[in-house]
Amino acid sequence: MMDQSVTEAVAKLRELEEKRAALYHAMGVVNYDALTAAPKDTAEGRGRTMGVLSGMEYELTTGAETVAVLDVLMAHIAELDEQTAREVQLMKKANEQISRIPAEEYTAYSVLVNDAQSVWQRAKNENDFAAFEPYLEKIVAYNRTFAGYYNPDMKPYDALLNEYEEGMTMEVLDGFFENLRAVIVPLLRRVMAAPAIDDSFLHRSYPIEKQRVLSDMLMEVLGIDRSHCSIGETEHPFTDGFNNKDVRITTHYHEHELASSMYSVIHEGGHAIYELGCEDRFNYTAAAGGVSMGIHESQSRFFENIIGRSRAFIGFLFPKIREMFPEQLADVDAEMFYRAVNKAEPSLIRTESDELTYALHIMVRYEIEKRLIDGSLAVHDLPAAWNALYREYLGIDVPDDRSGCLQDSHWSGGAIGYFPSYALGSAYGAQMLHCMEAELPGLWEQVAAGNLAPVKEWLREHIHRYASLYAPGELFERACGKFDAAHFAAYLTDKYTALYGLKD
Ligand code: ZN
């Protein structure tokens, strides 16, 4: 039996969590509006509103009342049920992280990052790394300092990784990437020596109005309830989940790129299925929503690549797509379509790269981030290091910084340690497939018939329903045992060896 003060503290905690969730909801809607419907010159009022709301959030997370409640609950953590204990730990973590950064540094950093984003955008457009260099230097210096505030006992880059993937370390990632590179680099070399795949028909004219109808069809096949999930249109596709009954995804249509929006919808749809599959009991608490970037990407990439780019799924989907675009696809069959959407080749731009080479793009960024944070690479020498790694890993020459080290927005927004989650997501997904296939013998026959229910049910049962109850590593291990990147390497080897008819 818990004593009175603990029961009261739990009630108080829930009240604080609900207020915090309401602020996140409000800030999320303001942000979503900014990216979708808001007219161009409306940043001023939005900036003020966001300033007030984030100030309230800061106060709520660090205030004396919160600290007092957390002190009581941390002292009695062993008496709390699993979910409440996790909520306390997550609130405690948020509280410590924010309060460890001195307020003036936090403010100065917010201003810096805000300026850096527009400077980066201009530097990218004008191919002018020198303009961005002083901002990135400061961002790197701040991140090195913040790493010490986040977790003084960890190596600085480990502390940053931990912000995006709780429990992840360089030791794990070094081994993961090294093993993966040893498989992908020679495999890619063999793919490049094989006859090229023709994907030219994907670049014919596909009217956007009809692509919107294709999106509707895909949402239906994915089994996503449109009364709880809308599709917007933005420059860069993304997913926002406010709670498990209100999720927004976006896509971007390109008239001459049929596969672009198609796979954005399936990818973001995977994120949405995760958010929608969380149990009601986590709504409006600190344990709401997907647990980490890596687990989230495992879900989006599972639907995009493992299901969406499978022969079984394309076999089901292609006749429907051809019905929508009879002229554009008159001379194409399902096998040609399957091959085209899986075509692999070294390229310059991460977001446009294929399933095989994607992890190599991530490895370049990982190496560079490690060196920037440990001080062995100066920001000034970043373009040269970037270009050398693209040559070494992908075998290509980078013609300019716009299509090189200036291509991604992440660093300008202060996100250092975020990139590895993308590659981890792919590897988590491949191992989930391995477990799923063992438990569901008729899996691919179902997918070939357009029935994704068994796949979704497996993921809901093992991953989605837990929201953020478990740390990502623990959640993954409960679902499919110890993480082993060999599954991803085997998946890529099997798929591309068959696709390109490579013989051992
Ligand atoms: Zn994603």
Short mmCIF file of C-alpha atoms and ligand atoms in Angstrom, two decimals:
data_model
loop_
_atom_site.label_atom_id
_atom_site.label_comp_id
_atom_site.label_asym_id
_atom_site.label_seq_id
_atom_site.Cartn_x
_atom_site.Cartn_y
_atom_site.Cartn_z
CA MET A 1 0.00 0.00 0.00
CA MET A 2 1.51 3.33 -1.07
CA ASP A 3 1.41 6.08 1.51
CA GLN A 4 -0.70 9.16 1.07
CA SER A 5 2.14 11.46 -0.04
CA VAL A 6 3.13 9.10 -2.87
CA THR A 7 -0.47 8.75 -4.10
CA GLU A 8 -0.78 12.52 -4.09
CA ALA A 9 2.53 12.94 -5.90
CA VAL A 10 1.40 10.53 -8.64
CA ALA A 11 -1.80 12.55 -9.12
CA LYS A 12 0.25 15.76 -9.25
CA LEU A 13 2.65 14.20 -11.77
CA ARG A 14 -0.22 13.26 -14.08
CA GLU A 15 -1.52 16.80 -13.91
CA LEU A 16 1.90 18.20 -14.87
CA GLU A 17 2.27 15.67 -17.68
CA GLU A 18 -1.12 16.55 -19.09
CA LYS A 19 -0.29 20.27 -19.08
CA ARG A 20 3.00 19.53 -20.79
CA ALA A 21 1.25 17.36 -23.38
CA ALA A 22 -1.21 20.19 -24.06
CA LEU A 23 1.67 22.62 -24.67
CA TYR A 24 3.37 20.15 -27.04
CA HIS A 25 0.07 19.69 -28.84
CA ALA A 26 -0.35 23.46 -29.25
CA MET A 27 3.25 23.98 -30.41
CA GLY A 28 2.91 21.03 -32.77
CA VAL A 29 -0.19 22.46 -34.40
CA VAL A 30 1.42 25.91 -34.76
CA ASN A 31 4.45 24.26 -36.38
CA TYR A 32 2.31 22.08 -38.65
CA ASP A 33 0.33 25.12 -39.71
CA ALA A 34 3.57 26.99 -40.49
CA LEU A 35 4.69 24.20 -42.81
CA THR A 36 1.36 23.61 -44.55
CA ALA A 37 -1.32 26.30 -44.56
CA ALA A 38 0.14 29.54 -43.14
CA PRO A 39 0.71 32.41 -45.59
CA LYS A 40 4.34 33.37 -46.22
CA ASP A 41 4.81 36.51 -44.10
CA THR A 42 3.38 35.32 -40.80
CA ALA A 43 6.51 34.31 -38.91
CA GLU A 44 6.46 37.21 -36.43
CA GLY A 45 3.29 36.36 -34.52
CA ARG A 46 4.09 32.68 -34.64
CA GLY A 47 7.55 33.37 -33.22
CA ARG A 48 6.02 35.24 -30.27
CA THR A 49 3.48 32.49 -29.61
CA MET A 50 6.14 29.81 -29.77
CA GLY A 51 8.34 31.86 -27.43
CA VAL A 52 5.55 32.09 -24.83
CA LEU A 53 4.59 28.41 -25.15
CA SER A 54 8.16 27.13 -24.95
CA GLY A 55 8.75 29.38 -21.92
CA MET A 56 5.75 27.75 -20.25
CA GLU A 57 7.09 24.33 -21.16
CA TYR A 58 10.51 25.22 -19.68
CA GLU A 59 8.85 26.39 -16.47
CA LEU A 60 6.69 23.28 -16.27
CA THR A 61 9.67 20.96 -16.77
CA THR A 62 12.11 22.73 -14.44
CA GLY A 63 9.86 24.50 -11.91
CA ALA A 64 10.00 23.97 -8.14
CA GLU A 65 6.69 22.11 -8.07
CA THR A 66 7.91 19.58 -10.66
CA VAL A 67 11.20 19.11 -8.83
CA ALA A 68 9.38 18.48 -5.54
CA VAL A 69 7.02 15.91 -7.10
CA LEU A 70 9.90 14.13 -8.83
CA ASP A 71 11.92 14.04 -5.59
CA VAL A 72 9.09 12.25 -3.78
CA LEU A 73 8.52 9.80 -6.61
CA MET A 74 12.19 9.04 -7.27
CA ALA A 75 12.53 8.10 -3.58
CA HIS A 76 9.63 5.64 -3.96
CA ILE A 77 10.28 4.47 -7.52
CA ALA A 78 10.37 0.78 -6.57
CA GLU A 79 6.78 0.96 -5.30
CA LEU A 80 5.40 2.40 -8.54
CA ASP A 81 3.89 0.34 -11.33
CA GLU A 82 5.98 -0.10 -14.49
CA GLN A 83 4.31 2.66 -16.50
CA THR A 84 4.32 5.28 -13.73
CA ALA A 85 7.96 4.52 -12.92
CA ARG A 86 8.89 5.07 -16.59
CA GLU A 87 6.95 8.34 -16.70
CA VAL A 88 8.84 9.53 -13.61
CA GLN A 89 12.18 8.58 -15.17
CA LEU A 90 11.37 10.31 -18.45
CA MET A 91 10.22 13.47 -16.67
CA LYS A 92 13.33 13.36 -14.49
CA LYS A 93 15.55 13.02 -17.57
CA ALA A 94 13.85 15.98 -19.29
CA ASN A 95 14.16 18.02 -16.11
CA GLU A 96 17.87 17.27 -15.67
CA GLN A 97 18.75 17.89 -19.29
CA ILE A 98 17.15 21.29 -19.41
CA SER A 99 18.26 22.44 -15.99
CA ARG A 100 21.86 21.43 -16.60
CA ILE A 101 22.23 23.89 -19.47
CA PRO A 102 22.59 27.39 -18.00
CA ALA A 103 19.64 29.51 -19.14
CA GLU A 104 21.79 32.12 -20.92
CA GLU A 105 23.64 29.44 -22.91
CA TYR A 106 20.34 27.81 -23.83
CA THR A 107 18.96 31.12 -25.12
CA ALA A 108 22.15 32.03 -26.99
CA TYR A 109 22.15 28.61 -28.62
CA SER A 110 18.50 28.92 -29.70
CA VAL A 111 19.30 32.25 -31.36
CA LEU A 112 22.41 30.78 -33.03
CA VAL A 113 20.51 27.79 -34.43
CA ASN A 114 17.69 30.00 -35.65
CA ASP A 115 20.19 32.19 -37.56
CA ALA A 116 22.23 29.20 -38.73
CA GLN A 117 19.26 27.63 -40.47
CA SER A 118 18.66 30.57 -42.76
CA VAL A 119 22.41 31.05 -43.32
CA TRP A 120 22.70 27.36 -44.25
CA GLN A 121 19.78 27.63 -46.70
CA ARG A 122 21.47 30.57 -48.42
CA ALA A 123 24.91 28.92 -48.33
CA LYS A 124 23.47 25.79 -49.92
CA ASN A 125 21.69 27.72 -52.67
CA GLU A 126 24.83 29.73 -53.42
CA ASN A 127 27.26 26.83 -52.93
CA ASP A 128 29.11 28.91 -50.33
CA PHE A 129 30.45 26.76 -47.48
CA ALA A 130 32.56 29.63 -46.13
CA ALA A 131 29.38 31.53 -45.23
CA PHE A 132 28.11 28.63 -43.12
CA GLU A 133 31.49 27.71 -41.61
CA PRO A 134 31.54 30.14 -38.62
CA TYR A 135 28.01 29.09 -37.62
CA LEU A 136 28.83 25.40 -37.79
CA GLU A 137 31.98 26.02 -35.75
CA LYS A 138 29.87 27.50 -32.96
CA ILE A 139 27.24 24.76 -33.20
CA VAL A 140 29.93 22.09 -32.86
CA ALA A 141 31.46 23.90 -29.87
CA TYR A 142 28.08 24.20 -28.15
CA ASN A 143 27.28 20.54 -28.77
CA ARG A 144 30.62 19.54 -27.26
CA THR A 145 29.77 21.59 -24.16
CA PHE A 146 26.17 20.36 -23.99
CA ALA A 147 27.35 16.75 -24.19
CA GLY A 148 29.07 17.33 -20.84
CA TYR A 149 25.86 18.76 -19.39
CA TYR A 150 23.73 15.90 -20.74
CA ASN A 151 25.96 13.20 -19.36
CA PRO A 152 29.39 14.04 -17.94
CA ASP A 153 30.27 10.36 -17.50
CA MET A 154 29.98 9.55 -21.21
CA LYS A 155 32.30 10.39 -24.08
CA PRO A 156 30.90 13.58 -25.66
CA TYR A 157 29.69 11.97 -28.89
CA ASP A 158 28.10 9.08 -26.97
CA ALA A 159 26.17 11.62 -24.90
CA LEU A 160 24.89 13.25 -28.10
CA LEU A 161 23.91 9.88 -29.62
CA ASN A 162 22.03 9.12 -26.43
CA GLU A 163 19.81 12.14 -27.06
CA TYR A 164 18.38 10.47 -30.15
CA GLU A 165 18.81 6.77 -29.38
CA GLU A 166 18.84 6.11 -25.64
CA GLY A 167 21.64 3.68 -24.78
CA MET A 168 23.46 3.86 -28.15
CA THR A 169 27.28 4.13 -28.14
CA MET A 170 30.13 4.57 -30.61
CA GLU A 171 31.34 1.12 -29.64
CA VAL A 172 28.13 -0.46 -30.95
CA LEU A 173 27.95 1.79 -34.01
CA ASP A 174 31.60 1.33 -34.98
CA GLY A 175 31.11 -2.43 -35.14
CA PHE A 176 27.74 -2.11 -36.84
CA PHE A 177 28.99 0.20 -39.60
CA GLU A 178 32.27 -1.65 -40.10
CA ASN A 179 30.50 -4.98 -40.69
CA LEU A 180 27.94 -3.35 -42.93
CA ARG A 181 30.54 -1.56 -45.02
CA ALA A 182 32.45 -4.80 -45.49
CA VAL A 183 29.31 -6.28 -47.10
CA ILE A 184 27.87 -3.30 -48.98
CA VAL A 185 31.01 -1.93 -50.68
CA PRO A 186 31.92 -5.16 -52.56
CA LEU A 187 28.23 -5.90 -53.24
CA LEU A 188 27.79 -2.47 -54.80
CA ARG A 189 30.87 -3.01 -56.93
CA ARG A 190 29.32 -6.22 -58.33
CA VAL A 191 25.98 -4.48 -58.89
CA MET A 192 27.72 -1.74 -60.88
CA ALA A 193 29.43 -4.35 -63.08
CA ALA A 194 26.04 -5.97 -63.90
CA PRO A 195 23.75 -4.67 -66.70
CA ALA A 196 21.98 -1.49 -65.55
CA ILE A 197 18.25 -1.51 -64.73
CA ASP A 198 16.02 0.69 -66.89
CA ASP A 199 13.88 2.97 -64.72
CA SER A 200 13.21 5.64 -67.37
CA PHE A 201 9.45 4.98 -67.36
CA LEU A 202 9.24 6.24 -63.76
CA HIS A 203 10.18 9.68 -65.10
CA ARG A 204 7.40 10.07 -67.65
CA SER A 205 4.65 12.62 -66.95
CA TYR A 206 2.43 11.55 -64.04
CA PRO A 207 -0.16 14.30 -63.41
CA ILE A 208 -0.16 15.37 -59.77
CA GLU A 209 -3.95 15.20 -59.54
CA LYS A 210 -3.73 11.49 -60.31
CA GLN A 211 -0.82 10.99 -57.92
CA ARG A 212 -3.11 12.29 -55.16
CA VAL A 213 -5.55 9.51 -56.00
CA LEU A 214 -2.64 7.05 -55.79
CA SER A 215 -1.88 8.37 -52.28
CA ASP A 216 -5.48 7.70 -51.23
CA MET A 217 -5.23 4.16 -52.57
CA LEU A 218 -1.95 3.57 -50.71
CA MET A 219 -3.44 4.79 -47.42
CA GLU A 220 -6.25 2.33 -47.92
CA VAL A 221 -3.89 -0.56 -48.64
CA LEU A 222 -1.84 0.40 -45.55
CA GLY A 223 -5.08 0.27 -43.57
CA ILE A 224 -4.67 3.79 -42.18
CA ASP A 225 -7.92 5.32 -40.94
CA ARG A 226 -8.21 8.72 -42.60
CA SER A 227 -10.45 10.02 -39.86
CA HIS A 228 -7.35 9.84 -37.61
CA CYS A 229 -4.61 10.65 -40.14
CA SER A 230 -4.50 13.28 -42.88
CA ILE A 231 -2.08 13.81 -45.79
CA GLY A 232 -0.73 17.32 -46.34
CA GLU A 233 1.69 18.64 -48.95
CA THR A 234 5.03 20.15 -47.95
CA GLU A 235 8.49 20.74 -49.42
CA HIS A 236 9.91 17.85 -47.36
CA PRO A 237 7.64 14.98 -46.29
CA PHE A 238 7.30 14.38 -42.52
CA THR A 239 5.00 12.92 -39.84
CA ASP A 240 3.63 14.65 -36.75
CA GLY A 241 1.76 12.66 -34.12
CA PHE A 242 -0.15 14.69 -31.53
CA ASN A 243 -1.71 11.63 -29.86
CA ASN A 244 -2.77 8.15 -30.96
CA LYS A 245 -5.92 9.51 -32.61
CA ASP A 246 -4.46 12.52 -34.41
CA VAL A 247 -1.55 11.97 -36.76
CA ARG A 248 -0.55 14.08 -39.79
CA ILE A 249 1.65 12.96 -42.62
CA THR A 250 2.82 15.00 -45.59
CA THR A 251 4.21 14.24 -49.03
CA HIS A 252 5.61 16.14 -52.01
CA TYR A 253 4.53 15.48 -55.59
CA HIS A 254 6.92 15.66 -58.54
CA GLU A 255 5.28 15.28 -61.92
CA HIS A 256 8.20 13.33 -63.39
CA GLU A 257 9.03 11.14 -60.37
CA LEU A 258 6.29 8.58 -59.85
CA ALA A 259 8.18 6.70 -57.15
CA SER A 260 9.02 9.80 -55.08
CA SER A 261 5.65 10.60 -53.51
CA MET A 262 4.55 6.98 -53.67
CA TYR A 263 7.37 5.91 -51.35
CA SER A 264 7.08 9.04 -49.21
CA VAL A 265 3.47 8.13 -48.46
CA ILE A 266 4.40 4.54 -47.61
CA HIS A 267 7.36 5.73 -45.47
CA GLU A 268 5.41 8.38 -43.56
CA GLY A 269 2.51 5.93 -43.40
CA GLY A 270 4.83 3.57 -41.49
CA HIS A 271 5.55 6.35 -38.96
CA ALA A 272 1.80 7.01 -38.69
CA ILE A 273 0.93 3.34 -38.12
CA TYR A 274 3.39 3.35 -35.18
CA GLU A 275 1.87 6.45 -33.57
CA LEU A 276 -1.70 5.25 -34.16
CA GLY A 277 -0.86 1.83 -32.69
CA CYS A 278 0.23 3.13 -29.25
CA GLU A 279 -2.13 2.12 -26.45
CA ASP A 280 -4.54 4.74 -25.11
CA ARG A 281 -3.07 4.54 -21.62
CA PHE A 282 0.08 6.42 -22.76
CA ASN A 283 -1.73 9.42 -24.25
CA TYR A 284 -0.91 12.78 -22.60
CA THR A 285 1.88 11.25 -20.49
CA ALA A 286 5.67 11.53 -20.75
CA ALA A 287 5.70 7.99 -22.20
CA ALA A 288 3.43 8.87 -25.15
CA GLY A 289 4.34 8.20 -28.78
CA GLY A 290 7.20 6.35 -30.46
CA VAL A 291 10.24 5.81 -28.24
CA SER A 292 13.17 6.87 -30.44
CA MET A 293 14.28 7.97 -33.87
CA GLY A 294 15.84 4.58 -34.58
CA ILE A 295 12.72 2.60 -33.70
CA HIS A 296 10.56 5.09 -35.59
CA GLU A 297 12.71 4.76 -38.71
CA SER A 298 12.59 0.97 -38.37
CA GLN A 299 8.82 1.21 -38.80
CA SER A 300 8.79 3.69 -41.69
CA ARG A 301 11.53 1.83 -43.53
CA PHE A 302 9.87 -1.50 -42.90
CA PHE A 303 6.82 -0.38 -44.83
CA GLU A 304 8.76 1.61 -47.42
CA ASN A 305 11.48 -0.89 -48.30
CA ILE A 306 10.92 -4.32 -46.83
CA ILE A 307 7.22 -4.41 -47.74
CA GLY A 308 6.83 -1.57 -50.26
CA ARG A 309 9.76 -2.56 -52.44
CA SER A 310 9.15 -6.33 -52.22
CA ARG A 311 8.26 -8.39 -55.26
CA ALA A 312 5.16 -9.71 -53.45
CA PHE A 313 3.76 -6.27 -52.71
CA ILE A 314 4.61 -4.82 -56.14
CA GLY A 315 2.88 -7.85 -57.70
CA PHE A 316 -0.29 -6.84 -55.87
CA LEU A 317 0.05 -3.09 -56.33
CA PHE A 318 1.28 -2.74 -59.90
CA PRO A 319 -1.97 -3.65 -61.72
CA LYS A 320 -3.76 -0.98 -59.68
CA ILE A 321 -1.10 1.61 -60.49
CA ARG A 322 -1.27 0.75 -64.18
CA GLU A 323 -5.03 1.21 -64.10
CA MET A 324 -4.41 4.78 -62.90
CA PHE A 325 -1.71 5.48 -65.48
CA PRO A 326 -2.60 3.27 -68.47
CA GLU A 327 -0.70 5.31 -71.07
CA GLN A 328 2.45 5.96 -69.05
CA LEU A 329 2.76 2.28 -68.06
CA ALA A 330 1.41 0.59 -71.22
CA ASP A 331 4.76 -1.07 -71.99
CA VAL A 332 5.67 -1.92 -68.37
CA ASP A 333 4.99 -5.06 -66.33
CA ALA A 334 5.20 -5.80 -62.59
CA GLU A 335 8.67 -7.29 -62.82
CA MET A 336 10.02 -4.22 -64.66
CA PHE A 337 8.41 -1.99 -62.05
CA TYR A 338 9.87 -4.06 -59.20
CA ARG A 339 13.34 -3.80 -60.71
CA ALA A 340 13.04 -0.08 -61.39
CA VAL A 341 12.04 0.90 -57.83
CA ASN A 342 14.96 -1.15 -56.49
CA LYS A 343 17.64 0.12 -58.87
CA ALA A 344 20.90 0.70 -56.98
CA GLU A 345 23.77 3.01 -57.89
CA PRO A 346 26.18 5.32 -56.07
CA SER A 347 24.80 8.84 -55.92
CA LEU A 348 25.50 12.18 -54.29
CA ILE A 349 22.26 12.92 -52.45
CA ARG A 350 21.29 10.90 -49.37
CA THR A 351 17.54 11.49 -49.58
CA GLU A 352 17.42 10.25 -53.18
CA SER A 353 19.60 7.20 -52.62
CA ASP A 354 18.49 3.58 -52.82
CA GLU A 355 18.12 0.93 -50.14
CA LEU A 356 21.56 -0.58 -50.81
CA THR A 357 23.70 2.58 -50.78
CA TYR A 358 21.73 4.52 -48.16
CA ALA A 359 23.78 3.28 -45.21
CA LEU A 360 27.01 4.41 -46.92
CA HIS A 361 25.70 7.99 -46.95
CA ILE A 362 25.03 7.68 -43.23
CA MET A 363 28.51 6.28 -42.55
CA VAL A 364 30.10 9.35 -44.13
CA ARG A 365 28.13 11.62 -41.79
CA TYR A 366 28.83 9.44 -38.75
CA GLU A 367 32.60 9.50 -39.35
CA ILE A 368 32.55 13.27 -39.79
CA GLU A 369 30.46 13.93 -36.70
CA LYS A 370 32.74 11.79 -34.55
CA ARG A 371 35.81 13.67 -35.76
CA LEU A 372 34.19 17.09 -35.38
CA ILE A 373 33.18 16.35 -31.80
CA ASP A 374 36.49 14.77 -30.73
CA GLY A 375 38.32 17.69 -32.31
CA SER A 376 40.34 15.68 -34.84
CA LEU A 377 38.58 17.43 -37.73
CA ALA A 378 38.25 21.22 -37.96
CA VAL A 379 35.05 22.58 -39.49
CA HIS A 380 37.20 24.36 -42.06
CA ASP A 381 38.40 20.98 -43.37
CA LEU A 382 34.93 19.42 -43.49
CA PRO A 383 34.36 19.70 -47.28
CA ALA A 384 37.66 17.95 -48.05
CA ALA A 385 36.95 15.17 -45.52
CA TRP A 386 33.43 14.75 -46.89
CA ASN A 387 34.62 14.45 -50.47
CA ALA A 388 37.35 11.97 -49.56
CA LEU A 389 34.83 9.73 -47.74
CA TYR A 390 32.40 9.79 -50.68
CA ARG A 391 35.23 8.65 -52.90
CA GLU A 392 36.27 5.94 -50.46
CA TYR A 393 32.80 4.55 -49.60
CA LEU A 394 30.73 5.25 -52.73
CA GLY A 395 33.44 5.59 -55.34
CA ILE A 396 32.21 8.95 -56.61
CA ASP A 397 33.57 12.48 -56.88
CA VAL A 398 31.61 15.29 -55.26
CA PRO A 399 31.49 18.23 -57.71
CA ASP A 400 30.49 20.96 -55.22
CA ASP A 401 29.48 21.50 -51.58
CA ARG A 402 25.84 22.07 -52.51
CA SER A 403 25.59 18.41 -53.50
CA GLY A 404 28.17 17.54 -50.84
CA CYS A 405 28.47 18.62 -47.23
CA LEU A 406 25.81 21.36 -47.48
CA GLN A 407 23.00 19.05 -48.65
CA ASP A 408 21.36 18.21 -45.29
CA SER A 409 19.66 20.62 -42.90
CA HIS A 410 20.44 18.61 -39.73
CA TRP A 411 23.68 20.29 -38.61
CA SER A 412 22.31 23.78 -39.14
CA GLY A 413 19.51 22.85 -36.74
CA GLY A 414 22.02 21.63 -34.16
CA ALA A 415 21.25 17.93 -34.66
CA ILE A 416 24.59 16.15 -34.24
CA GLY A 417 24.29 12.42 -33.49
CA TYR A 418 20.96 12.07 -35.28
CA PHE A 419 22.04 10.51 -38.60
CA PRO A 420 23.00 7.04 -37.30
CA SER A 421 19.35 6.43 -36.29
CA TYR A 422 18.39 6.19 -39.96
CA ALA A 423 20.75 3.30 -40.64
CA LEU A 424 19.91 1.64 -37.33
CA GLY A 425 16.24 1.77 -38.33
CA SER A 426 16.94 -0.21 -41.50
CA ALA A 427 18.92 -2.81 -39.56
CA TYR A 428 16.30 -3.10 -36.80
CA GLY A 429 13.66 -3.62 -39.49
CA ALA A 430 15.57 -6.42 -41.21
CA GLN A 431 15.87 -8.30 -37.93
CA MET A 432 12.18 -7.75 -37.21
CA LEU A 433 11.41 -9.31 -40.59
CA HIS A 434 13.54 -12.30 -39.67
CA CYS A 435 11.50 -12.83 -36.46
CA MET A 436 8.21 -12.15 -38.20
CA GLU A 437 8.90 -14.70 -40.95
CA ALA A 438 9.62 -17.36 -38.32
CA GLU A 439 6.36 -16.63 -36.50
CA LEU A 440 4.15 -16.05 -39.56
CA PRO A 441 4.83 -18.77 -42.16
CA GLY A 442 2.31 -17.47 -44.76
CA LEU A 443 3.48 -13.87 -44.46
CA TRP A 444 4.50 -13.21 -48.06
CA GLU A 445 1.42 -14.92 -49.53
CA GLN A 446 -0.67 -12.48 -47.48
CA VAL A 447 1.40 -9.51 -48.66
CA ALA A 448 1.06 -10.71 -52.26
CA ALA A 449 -2.71 -10.68 -51.77
CA GLY A 450 -2.54 -7.10 -50.48
CA ASN A 451 -3.31 -8.13 -46.92
CA LEU A 452 -0.97 -6.23 -44.59
CA ALA A 453 -3.00 -7.03 -41.47
CA PRO A 454 -0.70 -9.84 -40.22
CA VAL A 455 2.37 -7.57 -40.60
CA LYS A 456 0.69 -4.68 -38.82
CA GLU A 457 -0.62 -6.95 -36.09
CA TRP A 458 2.86 -8.37 -35.42
CA LEU A 459 4.38 -4.87 -35.22
CA ARG A 460 1.55 -3.58 -33.05
CA GLU A 461 1.85 -6.51 -30.66
CA HIS A 462 5.67 -6.31 -30.32
CA ILE A 463 6.46 -2.62 -30.86
CA HIS A 464 3.68 -0.07 -31.35
CA ARG A 465 1.47 -0.71 -28.37
CA TYR A 466 4.25 -0.01 -25.87
CA ALA A 467 4.74 3.62 -26.98
CA SER A 468 7.77 4.83 -24.91
CA LEU A 469 7.35 2.39 -22.03
CA TYR A 470 10.70 0.70 -22.67
CA ALA A 471 14.03 2.17 -23.74
CA PRO A 472 14.65 1.41 -27.46
CA GLY A 473 17.27 -1.28 -26.82
CA GLU A 474 15.03 -3.09 -24.34
CA LEU A 475 11.95 -2.80 -26.57
CA PHE A 476 13.89 -4.25 -29.48
CA GLU A 477 15.32 -7.12 -27.44
CA ARG A 478 11.90 -8.06 -26.09
CA ALA A 479 10.59 -8.18 -29.67
CA CYS A 480 13.42 -10.01 -31.42
CA GLY A 481 16.35 -10.77 -29.16
CA LYS A 482 19.82 -9.29 -29.26
CA PHE A 483 20.46 -6.77 -32.01
CA ASP A 484 22.60 -8.29 -34.74
CA ALA A 485 23.35 -6.30 -37.89
CA ALA A 486 24.12 -9.53 -39.74
CA HIS A 487 20.39 -9.80 -40.53
CA PHE A 488 20.46 -6.54 -42.47
CA ALA A 489 23.64 -7.54 -44.32
CA ALA A 490 22.07 -10.89 -45.26
CA TYR A 491 18.83 -9.21 -46.35
CA LEU A 492 20.69 -6.80 -48.67
CA THR A 493 22.94 -9.54 -50.05
CA ASP A 494 20.01 -11.86 -50.86
CA LYS A 495 17.87 -9.13 -52.37
CA TYR A 496 20.52 -7.54 -54.60
CA THR A 497 22.17 -10.79 -55.62
CA ALA A 498 18.80 -11.99 -56.97
CA LEU A 499 17.77 -8.63 -58.41
CA TYR A 500 20.96 -8.21 -60.45
CA GLY A 501 21.42 -11.92 -61.17
CA LEU A 502 24.84 -11.93 -59.47
CA LYS A 503 26.51 -15.34 -59.23
CA ASP A 504 28.92 -16.25 -56.46
ZN ZN B 1 11.25 8.81 -41.49
#
